[in-house]
């Protein structure tokens, strides 16, 4: 990934697992099917004659607009996954995400209260986990999904150890 204006100088970014794209695509497909099916209720009611007076533009337009929106979201997923990355420095942990609206989050080790690793059933099937860093600031969204389980466990131990070391120095 090319260095952007918001990136600190000299950072070597680590990317999440490519398997995370499959996990996200499965979730996207299920969500898209359910939502398009719900948006098609007017079309089904019109086609079966239950609501024959329903406007045709609504019956056909609503499912079409919803389907196009989900196709657009699906097309962006590979780039969104490639944009998720992290870096470890001496004093802090960096998270980067975003395609259009990029965000680089810096979490000082001394500010971490605890590190949370979670695994859902779909992530478990692909050998992945999600890491969340908790700080005193409630608005901090320091979540890193799509890590290989071994890397998530390593980061949990390493970040906890660094946090305790940095906190002890205060």
XYZ file of N, CA and C in Angstrom:
510
model
N 0.859 -1.176 0.000
C 0.000 0.000 0.000
C 0.897 1.229 0.000
N 0.658 2.179 -0.889
C 1.492 3.374 -0.912
C 1.313 4.195 0.354
N 2.360 4.894 0.716
C 2.292 5.752 1.901
C 1.412 6.959 1.602
N 0.517 7.246 2.502
C -0.409 8.367 2.341
C 0.037 9.529 3.221
N -0.585 10.680 3.013
C -0.233 11.883 3.766
C -0.467 11.709 5.268
N -1.417 10.858 5.654
C -1.718 10.707 7.077
C -0.823 9.669 7.754
N 0.022 8.983 6.983
C 0.898 7.962 7.558
C 2.119 8.590 8.213
N 2.502 8.087 9.392
C 3.786 8.508 9.961
C 4.921 8.003 9.060
N 6.034 8.687 9.070
C 7.161 8.328 8.208
C 7.808 7.019 8.658
N 8.249 6.232 7.683
C 9.032 5.034 7.954
C 8.278 3.870 8.570
N 6.987 3.758 8.332
C 6.191 2.679 8.914
C 6.101 1.514 7.934
N 6.302 0.318 8.447
C 6.109 -0.898 7.659
C 4.800 -1.533 8.135
N 3.767 -1.462 7.297
C 2.428 -1.926 7.677
C 2.291 -3.426 7.475
N 1.627 -4.082 8.426
C 1.267 -5.501 8.322
C -0.208 -5.562 7.957
N -0.564 -6.399 7.001
C -1.952 -6.506 6.559
C -2.660 -7.678 7.234
N -3.979 -7.607 7.281
C -4.763 -8.709 7.835
C -4.743 -9.867 6.842
N -5.249 -11.012 7.279
C -5.235 -12.218 6.453
C -6.146 -12.067 5.230
N -5.715 -12.554 4.073
C -6.577 -12.530 2.887
C -7.837 -13.383 3.069
N -7.800 -14.333 4.001
C -8.986 -15.162 4.263
C -10.132 -14.336 4.836
N -9.807 -13.177 5.401
C -10.841 -12.327 5.969
C -11.802 -11.833 4.892
N -11.328 -11.715 3.667
C -12.206 -11.325 2.562
C -13.315 -12.354 2.369
N -12.981 -13.622 2.454
C -13.996 -14.683 2.322
C -15.026 -14.589 3.433
N -14.576 -14.350 4.653
C -15.492 -14.203 5.787
C -16.445 -13.037 5.548
N -15.889 -11.904 5.123
C -16.735 -10.727 4.865
C -17.680 -10.951 3.690
N -17.225 -11.654 2.642
C -18.087 -11.917 1.493
C -19.255 -12.828 1.858
N -19.017 -13.796 2.723
C -20.106 -14.675 3.170
C -21.137 -13.860 3.941
N -20.685 -13.037 4.868
C -21.602 -12.178 5.623
C -22.340 -11.206 4.720
N -21.622 -10.636 3.745
C -22.234 -9.712 2.779
C -23.308 -10.422 1.959
N -23.033 -11.635 1.497
C -23.994 -12.366 0.667
C -25.265 -12.694 1.443
N -25.129 -13.135 2.678
C -26.303 -13.444 3.492
C -27.125 -12.178 3.741
N -26.459 -11.109 4.113
C -27.153 -9.842 4.364
C -27.839 -9.331 3.095
N -27.154 -9.434 1.951
C -27.725 -8.964 0.686
C -28.956 -9.785 0.302
N -28.885 -11.104 0.443
C -30.030 -11.944 0.088
C -31.248 -11.633 0.953
N -31.043 -11.496 2.239
C -32.160 -11.208 3.148
C -32.755 -9.828 2.848
N -31.901 -8.837 2.641
C -32.387 -7.480 2.406
C -33.106 -7.358 1.065
N -32.559 -7.965 0.007
C -33.221 -7.920 -1.304
C -34.538 -8.690 -1.247
N -34.574 -9.795 -0.506
C -35.833 -10.542 -0.354
C -36.885 -9.681 0.347
N -36.488 -8.972 1.401
C -37.430 -8.094 2.093
C -37.874 -6.937 1.203
N -36.947 -6.405 0.411
C -37.300 -5.310 -0.492
C -38.214 -5.785 -1.626
N -38.252 -7.089 -1.877
C -39.080 -7.650 -2.955
C -40.501 -7.993 -2.518
N -40.836 -7.731 -1.275
C -42.171 -8.072 -0.775
C -43.257 -7.368 -1.578
N -43.046 -6.097 -1.900
C -44.045 -5.358 -2.685
C -44.197 -6.005 -4.067
N -43.091 -6.396 -4.676
C -43.131 -7.055 -5.987
C -43.882 -8.384 -5.909
N -43.655 -9.147 -4.869
C -44.348 -10.427 -4.692
C -45.844 -10.193 -4.492
N -46.190 -9.222 -3.648
C -47.601 -8.916 -3.415
C -48.284 -8.444 -4.697
N -47.600 -7.645 -5.506
C -48.174 -7.178 -6.767
C -48.313 -8.335 -7.758
N -47.303 -9.192 -7.844
C -47.318 -10.313 -8.789
C -48.393 -11.341 -8.464
N -48.662 -11.560 -7.185
C -49.676 -12.552 -6.789
C -51.080 -11.971 -6.757
N -51.184 -10.665 -6.963
C -52.499 -10.036 -6.982
C -53.009 -9.623 -5.624
N -52.264 -9.847 -4.569
C -52.683 -9.450 -3.239
C -52.744 -7.927 -3.140
N -51.787 -7.262 -3.755
C -51.757 -5.811 -3.788
C -51.551 -5.380 -5.244
N -52.569 -5.623 -6.034
C -52.491 -5.371 -7.476
C -52.342 -3.892 -7.799
N -52.784 -3.023 -6.918
C -52.716 -1.581 -7.188
C -51.377 -0.964 -6.786
N -50.431 -1.783 -6.336
C -49.118 -1.247 -5.955
C -48.441 -0.641 -7.179
N -47.805 0.504 -7.022
C -47.139 1.137 -8.166
C -46.004 0.244 -8.692
N -45.944 0.116 -10.007
C -44.924 -0.728 -10.625
C -43.517 -0.237 -10.363
N -43.326 1.095 -10.336
C -41.997 1.639 -10.093
C -41.489 1.258 -8.699
N -42.432 1.165 -7.733
C -42.045 0.775 -6.380
C -41.751 -0.720 -6.323
N -42.619 -1.502 -6.950
C -42.466 -2.958 -6.912
C -41.146 -3.403 -7.540
N -40.771 -2.792 -8.662
C -39.540 -3.173 -9.346
C -38.355 -2.314 -8.908
N -38.594 -1.067 -8.592
C -37.516 -0.133 -8.280
C -36.841 -0.398 -6.950
N -37.634 -0.688 -5.923
C -37.062 -0.902 -4.600
C -36.067 -2.070 -4.581
N -36.444 -3.269 -5.074
C -35.451 -4.357 -5.081
C -34.241 -4.044 -5.959
N -34.476 -3.341 -7.078
C -33.364 -3.014 -7.976
C -32.374 -2.069 -7.309
N -32.876 -1.034 -6.642
C -31.993 -0.077 -5.964
C -31.220 -0.763 -4.838
N -31.906 -1.595 -4.075
C -31.237 -2.310 -2.973
C -30.171 -3.253 -3.526
N -30.473 -3.968 -4.607
C -29.508 -4.893 -5.201
C -28.281 -4.148 -5.725
N -28.493 -3.024 -6.385
C -27.361 -2.237 -6.905
C -26.495 -1.725 -5.753
N -27.122 -1.265 -4.683
C -26.369 -0.783 -3.526
C -25.521 -1.905 -2.923
N -26.085 -3.106 -2.820
C -25.317 -4.231 -2.277
C -24.216 -4.674 -3.225
N -24.440 -4.612 -4.524
C -23.386 -4.941 -5.477
C -22.227 -3.955 -5.357
N -22.535 -2.679 -5.164
C -21.494 -1.676 -4.969
C -20.695 -1.959 -3.703
N -21.406 -2.265 -2.617
C -20.715 -2.617 -1.364
C -19.835 -3.831 -1.542
N -20.344 -4.839 -2.261
C -19.560 -6.057 -2.510
C -18.325 -5.787 -3.343
N -18.434 -4.870 -4.301
C -17.281 -4.532 -5.129
C -16.196 -3.810 -4.330
N -16.590 -3.087 -3.296
C -15.621 -2.360 -2.471
C -14.938 -3.238 -1.416
N -15.531 -4.369 -1.087
C -14.989 -5.205 -0.006
C -13.517 -5.585 -0.185
N -13.073 -6.042 -1.361
C -11.648 -6.396 -1.471
C -10.705 -5.228 -1.156
N -11.055 -4.045 -1.607
C -10.202 -2.886 -1.321
C -10.257 -2.520 0.163
N -11.434 -2.651 0.783
C -11.541 -2.343 2.209
C -10.673 -3.287 3.037
N -10.665 -4.553 2.653
C -9.857 -5.534 3.389
C -8.368 -5.246 3.181
N -7.970 -4.904 1.967
C -6.558 -4.579 1.709
C -6.123 -3.325 2.465
N -7.062 -2.439 2.770
C -6.730 -1.201 3.476
C -6.565 -1.398 4.985
N -7.017 -2.532 5.521
C -6.863 -2.812 6.956
C -5.436 -3.256 7.241
N -4.726 -2.492 8.057
C -3.372 -2.889 8.407
C -2.989 -2.314 9.773
N -1.878 -2.788 10.274
C -1.415 -2.358 11.591
C 0.102 -2.320 11.613
N 0.631 -1.617 12.592
C 2.078 -1.534 12.779
C 2.374 -1.400 14.267
N 3.483 -2.005 14.677
C 3.948 -1.898 16.057
C 5.186 -1.004 16.082
N 5.158 -0.013 16.960
C 6.334 0.831 17.166
C 6.780 0.683 18.612
N 7.848 1.367 18.984
C 8.380 1.254 20.345
C 7.413 1.752 21.404
N 6.697 2.835 21.119
C 5.854 3.473 22.122
C 4.360 3.282 21.902
N 3.965 2.850 20.695
C 2.537 2.775 20.394
C 2.224 1.749 19.305
N 0.933 1.517 19.148
C 0.391 0.572 18.170
C -0.465 1.379 17.195
N -0.283 1.167 15.904
C -1.008 1.929 14.890
C -1.966 1.028 14.131
N -3.159 1.541 13.870
C -4.161 0.854 13.056
C -4.524 1.770 11.897
N -4.649 1.181 10.719
C -5.000 1.977 9.547
C -6.150 1.298 8.821
N -7.108 2.100 8.349
C -8.239 1.578 7.593
C -8.784 2.663 6.693
N -9.609 2.242 5.732
C -10.324 3.191 4.898
C -9.801 3.306 3.484
N -10.746 3.474 2.556
C -10.412 3.684 1.150
C -10.595 5.164 0.827
N -11.821 5.625 0.894
C -12.133 7.012 0.587
C -11.787 7.910 1.769
N -12.227 7.507 2.941
C -11.968 8.251 4.161
C -10.988 7.422 4.983
N -9.727 7.746 4.886
C -8.691 6.969 5.544
C -8.514 7.444 6.978
N -8.159 6.487 7.826
C -7.978 6.797 9.240
C -6.763 6.037 9.755
N -5.886 6.742 10.438
C -4.763 6.120 11.129
C -4.952 6.393 12.612
N -5.056 5.339 13.391
C -5.293 5.448 14.824
C -4.015 5.043 15.555
N -3.561 5.887 16.471
C -2.364 5.618 17.264
C -2.808 5.354 18.695
N -2.463 4.178 19.209
C -2.812 3.818 20.588
C -1.511 3.631 21.366
N -1.192 4.573 22.281
C 0.018 4.416 23.103
C -0.114 3.186 24.003
N 0.964 2.432 24.126
C 0.926 1.222 24.951
C 0.532 1.535 26.391
N 0.992 2.658 26.920
C 0.697 3.027 28.304
C -0.766 3.372 28.546
N -1.539 3.623 27.488
C -2.957 3.973 27.618
C -3.878 2.767 27.505
N -3.337 1.627 27.119
C -4.174 0.431 26.961
C -4.571 -0.114 28.324
N -5.870 -0.374 28.486
C -6.337 -0.966 29.728
C -6.357 -2.487 29.620
N -6.866 -2.983 28.511
C -6.793 -4.417 28.251
C -6.966 -4.693 26.765
N -6.556 -5.885 26.368
C -6.612 -6.315 24.976
C -7.584 -7.475 24.901
N -8.541 -7.377 23.991
C -9.612 -8.359 23.861
C -9.474 -9.072 22.517
N -9.451 -10.399 22.534
C -9.423 -11.192 21.302
C -10.724 -11.982 21.246
N -11.462 -11.826 20.144
C -12.728 -12.537 19.983
C -12.693 -13.370 18.710
N -13.467 -14.458 18.740
C -13.566 -15.355 17.593
C -15.016 -15.769 17.448
N -15.611 -15.456 16.307
C -16.962 -15.899 16.002
C -16.918 -17.228 15.265
N -18.071 -17.847 15.036
C -18.077 -19.163 14.388
C -17.503 -19.140 12.966
N -17.800 -18.101 12.214
C -17.287 -18.024 10.846
C -15.783 -17.747 10.853
N -15.340 -16.874 11.743
C -13.903 -16.618 11.870
C -13.169 -17.884 12.305
N -13.745 -18.611 13.243
C -13.121 -19.834 13.734
C -12.942 -20.843 12.605
N -13.936 -20.937 11.722
C -13.859 -21.879 10.597
C -12.703 -21.536 9.654
N -12.328 -20.267 9.595
C -11.240 -19.844 8.715
C -9.934 -19.598 9.468
N -9.905 -19.881 10.770
C -8.691 -19.720 11.560
C -8.325 -18.273 11.825
N -9.338 -17.409 11.965
C -9.110 -15.986 12.173
C -9.641 -15.530 13.524
N -9.293 -14.318 13.913
C -9.810 -13.715 15.145
C -9.838 -12.208 14.971
N -10.453 -11.526 15.933
C -10.492 -10.063 15.961
C -9.852 -9.584 17.251
N -9.096 -8.512 17.143
C -8.395 -7.941 18.285
C -8.984 -6.570 18.568
N -9.256 -6.273 19.834
C -9.769 -4.954 20.205
C -8.949 -4.438 21.376
N -8.496 -3.195 21.216
C -7.720 -2.544 22.261
C -8.631 -1.604 23.029
N -8.691 -1.758 24.320
C -9.543 -0.922 25.164
C -8.685 0.106 25.884
N -9.108 1.362 25.770
C -8.437 2.455 26.463
C -9.467 3.168 27.338
N -9.019 4.173 28.061
C -9.940 4.936 28.915
C -10.888 5.795 28.081
N -10.515 6.130 26.855
C -11.360 6.956 25.993
C -12.468 6.100 25.378
N -13.733 6.440 25.637
C -14.823 5.613 25.122
C -14.978 5.677 23.602
N -14.484 6.725 22.959
C -14.644 6.863 21.516
C -13.579 6.143 20.709
N -12.641 5.506 21.356
C -11.576 4.819 20.648
C -12.110 3.541 20.030
N -12.019 3.443 18.709
C -12.438 2.236 18.014
C -11.193 1.534 17.506
N -10.443 0.971 18.405
C -9.206 0.290 18.057
C -9.485 -1.193 17.888
N -10.167 -1.530 16.797
C -10.501 -2.925 16.511
C -9.775 -3.354 15.255
N -9.239 -4.546 15.271
C -8.509 -5.094 14.134
C -9.048 -6.494 13.844
N -9.987 -6.597 12.893
C -10.525 -7.917 12.549
C -9.646 -8.605 11.504
N -9.843 -9.913 11.343
C -9.198 -10.650 10.265
C -7.773 -11.075 10.513
N -7.364 -11.150 11.767
C -6.015 -11.623 12.073
C -5.988 -13.146 12.112
N -4.920 -13.758 11.651
C -4.776 -15.195 11.894
C -4.781 -15.443 13.403
N -5.371 -16.538 13.842
C -5.533 -16.805 15.277
C -4.199 -16.790 16.017
N -3.157 -17.329 15.407
C -1.839 -17.360 16.047
C -1.309 -15.942 16.223
N -1.480 -15.093 15.205
C -1.027 -13.707 15.288
C -1.844 -12.923 16.312
N -3.139 -13.200 16.406
C -3.979 -12.543 17.404
C -3.536 -12.874 18.817
N -3.220 -14.145 19.061
C -2.747 -14.553 20.388
C -1.393 -13.909 20.690
N -0.509 -13.878 19.702
C 0.800 -13.261 19.891
C 0.658 -11.764 20.201
N -0.191 -11.084 19.432
C -0.401 -9.651 19.661
C -1.022 -9.384 21.021
N -1.972 -10.229 21.433
C -2.593 -10.045 22.753
C -1.532 -10.072 23.842
N -0.665 -11.080 23.802
C 0.373 -11.203 24.828
C 1.393 -10.064 24.728
N 1.808 -9.781 23.506
C 2.819 -8.744 23.300
C 2.300 -7.364 23.700
N 1.082 -7.020 23.289
C 0.522 -5.709 23.611
C 0.237 -5.574 25.099
N -0.235 -6.642 25.723
C -0.469 -6.603 27.171
C 0.841 -6.385 27.913
N 1.875 -7.089 27.493
C 3.191 -6.948 28.119
C 3.739 -5.532 27.929
N 3.624 -5.014 26.707
C 4.104 -3.649 26.441
C 3.298 -2.631 27.230
N 1.992 -2.852 27.335
C 1.147 -1.929 28.097
C 1.534 -1.880 29.561
N 1.798 -3.042 30.147
C 2.216 -3.086 31.543
C 3.569 -2.424 31.737
N 4.493 -2.647 30.800
C 5.813 -2.039 30.889
C 5.720 -0.533 30.796
N 4.950 -0.031 29.841
C 4.817 1.418 29.652
C 4.071 2.066 30.823
N 3.069 1.362 31.348
C 2.303 1.909 32.465
C 3.166 1.978 33.724
N 4.044 0.979 33.888
C 4.913 0.962 35.060
C 5.873 2.133 35.063
N 6.189 2.663 33.880
C 7.120 3.783 33.776
C 6.502 5.124 34.122
N 5.197 5.173 34.349
C 4.536 6.458 34.656
C 4.725 6.857 36.110
